[in-house]
PDB file of C-alpha atoms in Angstrom:
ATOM      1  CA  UNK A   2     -30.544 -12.939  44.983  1.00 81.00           C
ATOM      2  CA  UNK A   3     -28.188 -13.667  47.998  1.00 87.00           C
ATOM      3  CA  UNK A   4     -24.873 -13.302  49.014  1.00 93.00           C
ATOM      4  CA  UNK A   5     -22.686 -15.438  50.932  1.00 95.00           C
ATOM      5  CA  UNK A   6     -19.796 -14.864  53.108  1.00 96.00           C
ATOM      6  CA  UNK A   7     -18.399 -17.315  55.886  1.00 97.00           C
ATOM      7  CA  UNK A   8     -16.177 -16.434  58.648  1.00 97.00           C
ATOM      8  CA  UNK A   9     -14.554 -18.299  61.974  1.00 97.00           C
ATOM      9  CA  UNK A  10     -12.327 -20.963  60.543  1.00 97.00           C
ATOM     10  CA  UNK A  11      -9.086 -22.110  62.365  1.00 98.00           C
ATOM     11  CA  UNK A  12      -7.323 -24.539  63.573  1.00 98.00           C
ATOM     12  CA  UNK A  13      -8.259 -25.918  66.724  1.00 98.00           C
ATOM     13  CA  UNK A  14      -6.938 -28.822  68.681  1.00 98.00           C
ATOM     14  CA  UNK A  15      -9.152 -32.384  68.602  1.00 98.00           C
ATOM     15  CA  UNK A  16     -11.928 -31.533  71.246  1.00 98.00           C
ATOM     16  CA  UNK A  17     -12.140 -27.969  70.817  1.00 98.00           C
ATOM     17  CA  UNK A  18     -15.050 -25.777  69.738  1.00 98.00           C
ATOM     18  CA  UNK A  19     -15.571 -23.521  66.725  1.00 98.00           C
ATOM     19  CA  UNK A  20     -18.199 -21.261  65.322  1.00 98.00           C
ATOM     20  CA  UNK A  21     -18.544 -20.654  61.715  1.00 98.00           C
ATOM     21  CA  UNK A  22     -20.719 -17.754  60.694  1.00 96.00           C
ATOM     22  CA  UNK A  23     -22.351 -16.766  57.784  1.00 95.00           C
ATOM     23  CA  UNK A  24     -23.504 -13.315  56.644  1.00 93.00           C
ATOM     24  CA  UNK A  25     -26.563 -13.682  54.625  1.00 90.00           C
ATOM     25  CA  UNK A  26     -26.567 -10.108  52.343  1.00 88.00           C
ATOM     26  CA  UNK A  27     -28.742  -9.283  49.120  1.00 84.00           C
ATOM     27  CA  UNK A  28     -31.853 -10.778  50.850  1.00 76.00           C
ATOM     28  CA  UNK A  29     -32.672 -12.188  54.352  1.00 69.00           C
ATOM     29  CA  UNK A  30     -32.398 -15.944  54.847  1.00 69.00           C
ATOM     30  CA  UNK A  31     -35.805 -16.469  56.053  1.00 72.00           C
ATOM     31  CA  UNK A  32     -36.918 -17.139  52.158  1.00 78.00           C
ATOM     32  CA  UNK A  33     -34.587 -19.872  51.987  1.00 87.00           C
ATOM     33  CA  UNK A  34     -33.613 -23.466  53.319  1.00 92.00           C
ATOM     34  CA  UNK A  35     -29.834 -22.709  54.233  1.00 93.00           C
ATOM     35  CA  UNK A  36     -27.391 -25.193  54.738  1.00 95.00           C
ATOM     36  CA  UNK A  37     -23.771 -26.225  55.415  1.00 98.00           C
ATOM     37  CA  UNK A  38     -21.476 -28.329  53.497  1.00 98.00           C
ATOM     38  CA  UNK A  39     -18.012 -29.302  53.750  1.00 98.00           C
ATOM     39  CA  UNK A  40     -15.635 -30.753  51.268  1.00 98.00           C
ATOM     40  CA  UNK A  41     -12.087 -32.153  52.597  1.00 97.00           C
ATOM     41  CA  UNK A  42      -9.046 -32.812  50.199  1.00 93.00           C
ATOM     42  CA  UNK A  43      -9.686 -35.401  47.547  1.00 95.00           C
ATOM     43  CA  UNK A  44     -13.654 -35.932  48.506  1.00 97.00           C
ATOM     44  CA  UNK A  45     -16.742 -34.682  47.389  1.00 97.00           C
ATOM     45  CA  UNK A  46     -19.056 -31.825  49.085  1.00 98.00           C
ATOM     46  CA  UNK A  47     -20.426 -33.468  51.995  1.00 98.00           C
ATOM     47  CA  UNK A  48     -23.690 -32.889  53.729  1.00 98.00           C
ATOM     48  CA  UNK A  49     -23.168 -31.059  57.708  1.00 98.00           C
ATOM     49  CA  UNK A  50     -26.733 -29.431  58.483  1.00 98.00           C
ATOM     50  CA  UNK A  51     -29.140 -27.665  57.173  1.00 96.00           C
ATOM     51  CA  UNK A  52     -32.372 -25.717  58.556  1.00 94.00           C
ATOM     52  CA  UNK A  53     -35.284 -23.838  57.198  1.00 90.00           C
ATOM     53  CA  UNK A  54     -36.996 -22.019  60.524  1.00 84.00           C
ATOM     54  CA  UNK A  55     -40.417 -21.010  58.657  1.00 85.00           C
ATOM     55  CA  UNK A  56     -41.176 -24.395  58.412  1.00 86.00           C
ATOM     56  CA  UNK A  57     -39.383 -25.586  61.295  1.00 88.00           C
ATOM     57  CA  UNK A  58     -37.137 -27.734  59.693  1.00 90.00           C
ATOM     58  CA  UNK A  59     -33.533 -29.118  60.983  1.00 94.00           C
ATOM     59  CA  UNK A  60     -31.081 -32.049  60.125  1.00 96.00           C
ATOM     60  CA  UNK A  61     -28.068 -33.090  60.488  1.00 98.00           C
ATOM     61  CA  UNK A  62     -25.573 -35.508  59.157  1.00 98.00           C
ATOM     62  CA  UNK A  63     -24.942 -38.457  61.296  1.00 98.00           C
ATOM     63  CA  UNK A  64     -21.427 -37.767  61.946  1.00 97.00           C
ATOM     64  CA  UNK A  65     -22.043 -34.426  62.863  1.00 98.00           C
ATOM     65  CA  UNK A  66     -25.515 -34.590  65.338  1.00 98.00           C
ATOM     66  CA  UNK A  67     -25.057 -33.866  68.695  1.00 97.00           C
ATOM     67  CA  UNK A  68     -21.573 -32.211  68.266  1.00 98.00           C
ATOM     68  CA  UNK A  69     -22.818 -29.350  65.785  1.00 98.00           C
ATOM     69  CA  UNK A  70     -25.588 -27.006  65.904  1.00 98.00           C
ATOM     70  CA  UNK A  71     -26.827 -25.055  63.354  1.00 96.00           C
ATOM     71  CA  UNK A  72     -28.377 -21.675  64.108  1.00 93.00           C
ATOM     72  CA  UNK A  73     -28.953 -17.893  62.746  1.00 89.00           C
ATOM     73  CA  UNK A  74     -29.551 -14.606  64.051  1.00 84.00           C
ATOM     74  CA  UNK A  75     -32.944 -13.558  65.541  1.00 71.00           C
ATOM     75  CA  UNK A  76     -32.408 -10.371  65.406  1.00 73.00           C
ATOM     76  CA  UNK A  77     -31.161  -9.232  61.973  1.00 71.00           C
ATOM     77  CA  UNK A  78     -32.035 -12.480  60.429  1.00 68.00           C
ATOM     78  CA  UNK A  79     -29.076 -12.158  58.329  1.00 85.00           C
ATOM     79  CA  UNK A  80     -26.306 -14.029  59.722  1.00 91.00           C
ATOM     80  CA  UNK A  81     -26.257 -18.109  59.945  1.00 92.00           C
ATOM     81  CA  UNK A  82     -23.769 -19.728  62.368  1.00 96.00           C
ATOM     82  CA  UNK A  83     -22.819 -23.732  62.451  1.00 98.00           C
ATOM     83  CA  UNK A  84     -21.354 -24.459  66.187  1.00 98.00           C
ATOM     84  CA  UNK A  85     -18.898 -27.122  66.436  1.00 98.00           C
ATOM     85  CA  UNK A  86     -18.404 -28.948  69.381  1.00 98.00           C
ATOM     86  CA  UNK A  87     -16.125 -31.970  70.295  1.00 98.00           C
ATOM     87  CA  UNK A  88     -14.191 -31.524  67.120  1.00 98.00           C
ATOM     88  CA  UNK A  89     -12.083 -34.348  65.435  1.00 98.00           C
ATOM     89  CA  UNK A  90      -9.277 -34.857  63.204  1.00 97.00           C
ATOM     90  CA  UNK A  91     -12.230 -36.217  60.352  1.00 96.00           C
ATOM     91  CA  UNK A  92     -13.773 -32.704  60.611  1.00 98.00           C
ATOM     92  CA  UNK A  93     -10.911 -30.795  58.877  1.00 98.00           C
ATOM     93  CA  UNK A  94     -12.235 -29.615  55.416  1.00 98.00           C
ATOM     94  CA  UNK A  95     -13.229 -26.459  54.055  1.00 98.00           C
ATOM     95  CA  UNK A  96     -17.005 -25.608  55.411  1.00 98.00           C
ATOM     96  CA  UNK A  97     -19.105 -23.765  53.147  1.00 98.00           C
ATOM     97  CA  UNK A  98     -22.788 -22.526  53.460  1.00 97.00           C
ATOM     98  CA  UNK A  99     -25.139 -22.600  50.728  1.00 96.00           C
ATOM     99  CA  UNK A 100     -28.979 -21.576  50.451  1.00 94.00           C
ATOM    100  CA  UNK A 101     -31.571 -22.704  47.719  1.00 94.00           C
ATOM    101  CA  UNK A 102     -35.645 -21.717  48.056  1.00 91.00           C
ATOM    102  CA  UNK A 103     -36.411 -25.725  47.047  1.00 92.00           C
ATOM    103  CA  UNK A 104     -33.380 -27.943  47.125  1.00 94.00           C
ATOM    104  CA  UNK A 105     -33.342 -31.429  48.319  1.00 94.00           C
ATOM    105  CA  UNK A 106     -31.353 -30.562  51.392  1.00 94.00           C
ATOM    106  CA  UNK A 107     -28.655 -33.176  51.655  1.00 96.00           C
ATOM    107  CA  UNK A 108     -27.860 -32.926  48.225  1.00 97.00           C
ATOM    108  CA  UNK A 109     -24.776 -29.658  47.354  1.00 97.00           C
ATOM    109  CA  UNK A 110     -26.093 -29.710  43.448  1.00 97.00           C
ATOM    110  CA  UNK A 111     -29.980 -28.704  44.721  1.00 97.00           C
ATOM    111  CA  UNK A 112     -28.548 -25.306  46.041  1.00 97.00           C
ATOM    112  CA  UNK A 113     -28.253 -22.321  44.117  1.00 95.00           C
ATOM    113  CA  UNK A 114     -25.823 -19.822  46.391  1.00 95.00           C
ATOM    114  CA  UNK A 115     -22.854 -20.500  47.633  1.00 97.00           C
ATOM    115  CA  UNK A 116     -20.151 -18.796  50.007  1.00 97.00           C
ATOM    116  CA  UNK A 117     -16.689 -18.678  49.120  1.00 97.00           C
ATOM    117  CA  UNK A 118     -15.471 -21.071  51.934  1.00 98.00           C
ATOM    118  CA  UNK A 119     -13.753 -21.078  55.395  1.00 98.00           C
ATOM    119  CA  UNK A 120     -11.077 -23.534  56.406  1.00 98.00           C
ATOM    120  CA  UNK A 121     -11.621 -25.924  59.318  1.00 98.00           C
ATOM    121  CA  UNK A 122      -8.418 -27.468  60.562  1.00 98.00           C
ATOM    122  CA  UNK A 123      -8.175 -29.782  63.388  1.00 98.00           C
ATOM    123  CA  UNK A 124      -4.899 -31.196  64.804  1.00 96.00           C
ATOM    124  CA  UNK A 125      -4.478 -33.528  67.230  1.00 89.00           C
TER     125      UNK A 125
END
């Protein structure tokens, strides 16, 4: 069963960069397809990115590709990070990461384990 624990959130001015991290405990994240989510005020869970590297497998939102990347740790293979480049005023919500052995991988209800949360506020 895993744990989920995100880290790095801030505010950041319109442009800037942050990286959100995830610490993957209780298992390692290999076994699962882990993604990212976010979920402003007022809106549903939204889609960001999600990856499974046994099979090779990485997407991302439209609104998102080319300014985040999604990656983990090689080493310990239990920490997830989302980069976030070129940030905009639309990317303020609360990012969360989430991992499921089958979901459909766009879709929040498919995955089993959630984190807690970690604000993203951008001002501009």
């Amino acid at each position: 069963q895993a744990q989920l624990e995100e880290s790095g959130g801030g505010l950041v001015q319109v442009g800037g960069s942050l990286r959100l991290s995830c610490a993957v405990s209780g298992t390692t994240y290999t076994r699962y397809y882990m993604g990212w989510f976010c979920q402003a005020p007022g809106k549903e869970r939204e889609f960001v990115a999600a990856s499974n590297w046994n099979v090779g497998f990485t997407y991302y939102s439209d609104s998102v590709k080319g300014r985040f990347t999604i990656s983990r740790n090689y080493s310990t293979k239990n920490t997830l990070y989302l980069q976030m480049d070129s940030l905009k005023p639309e990317d303020t919500a609360i990012y969360y990461c989430a991992a499921d052995v089958h979901p459909v991988y766009d879709n929040p209800i498919s995955y089993e384990y959630w984190g807690q949360g970690t604000q993203v506020t951008v001002s501009s």
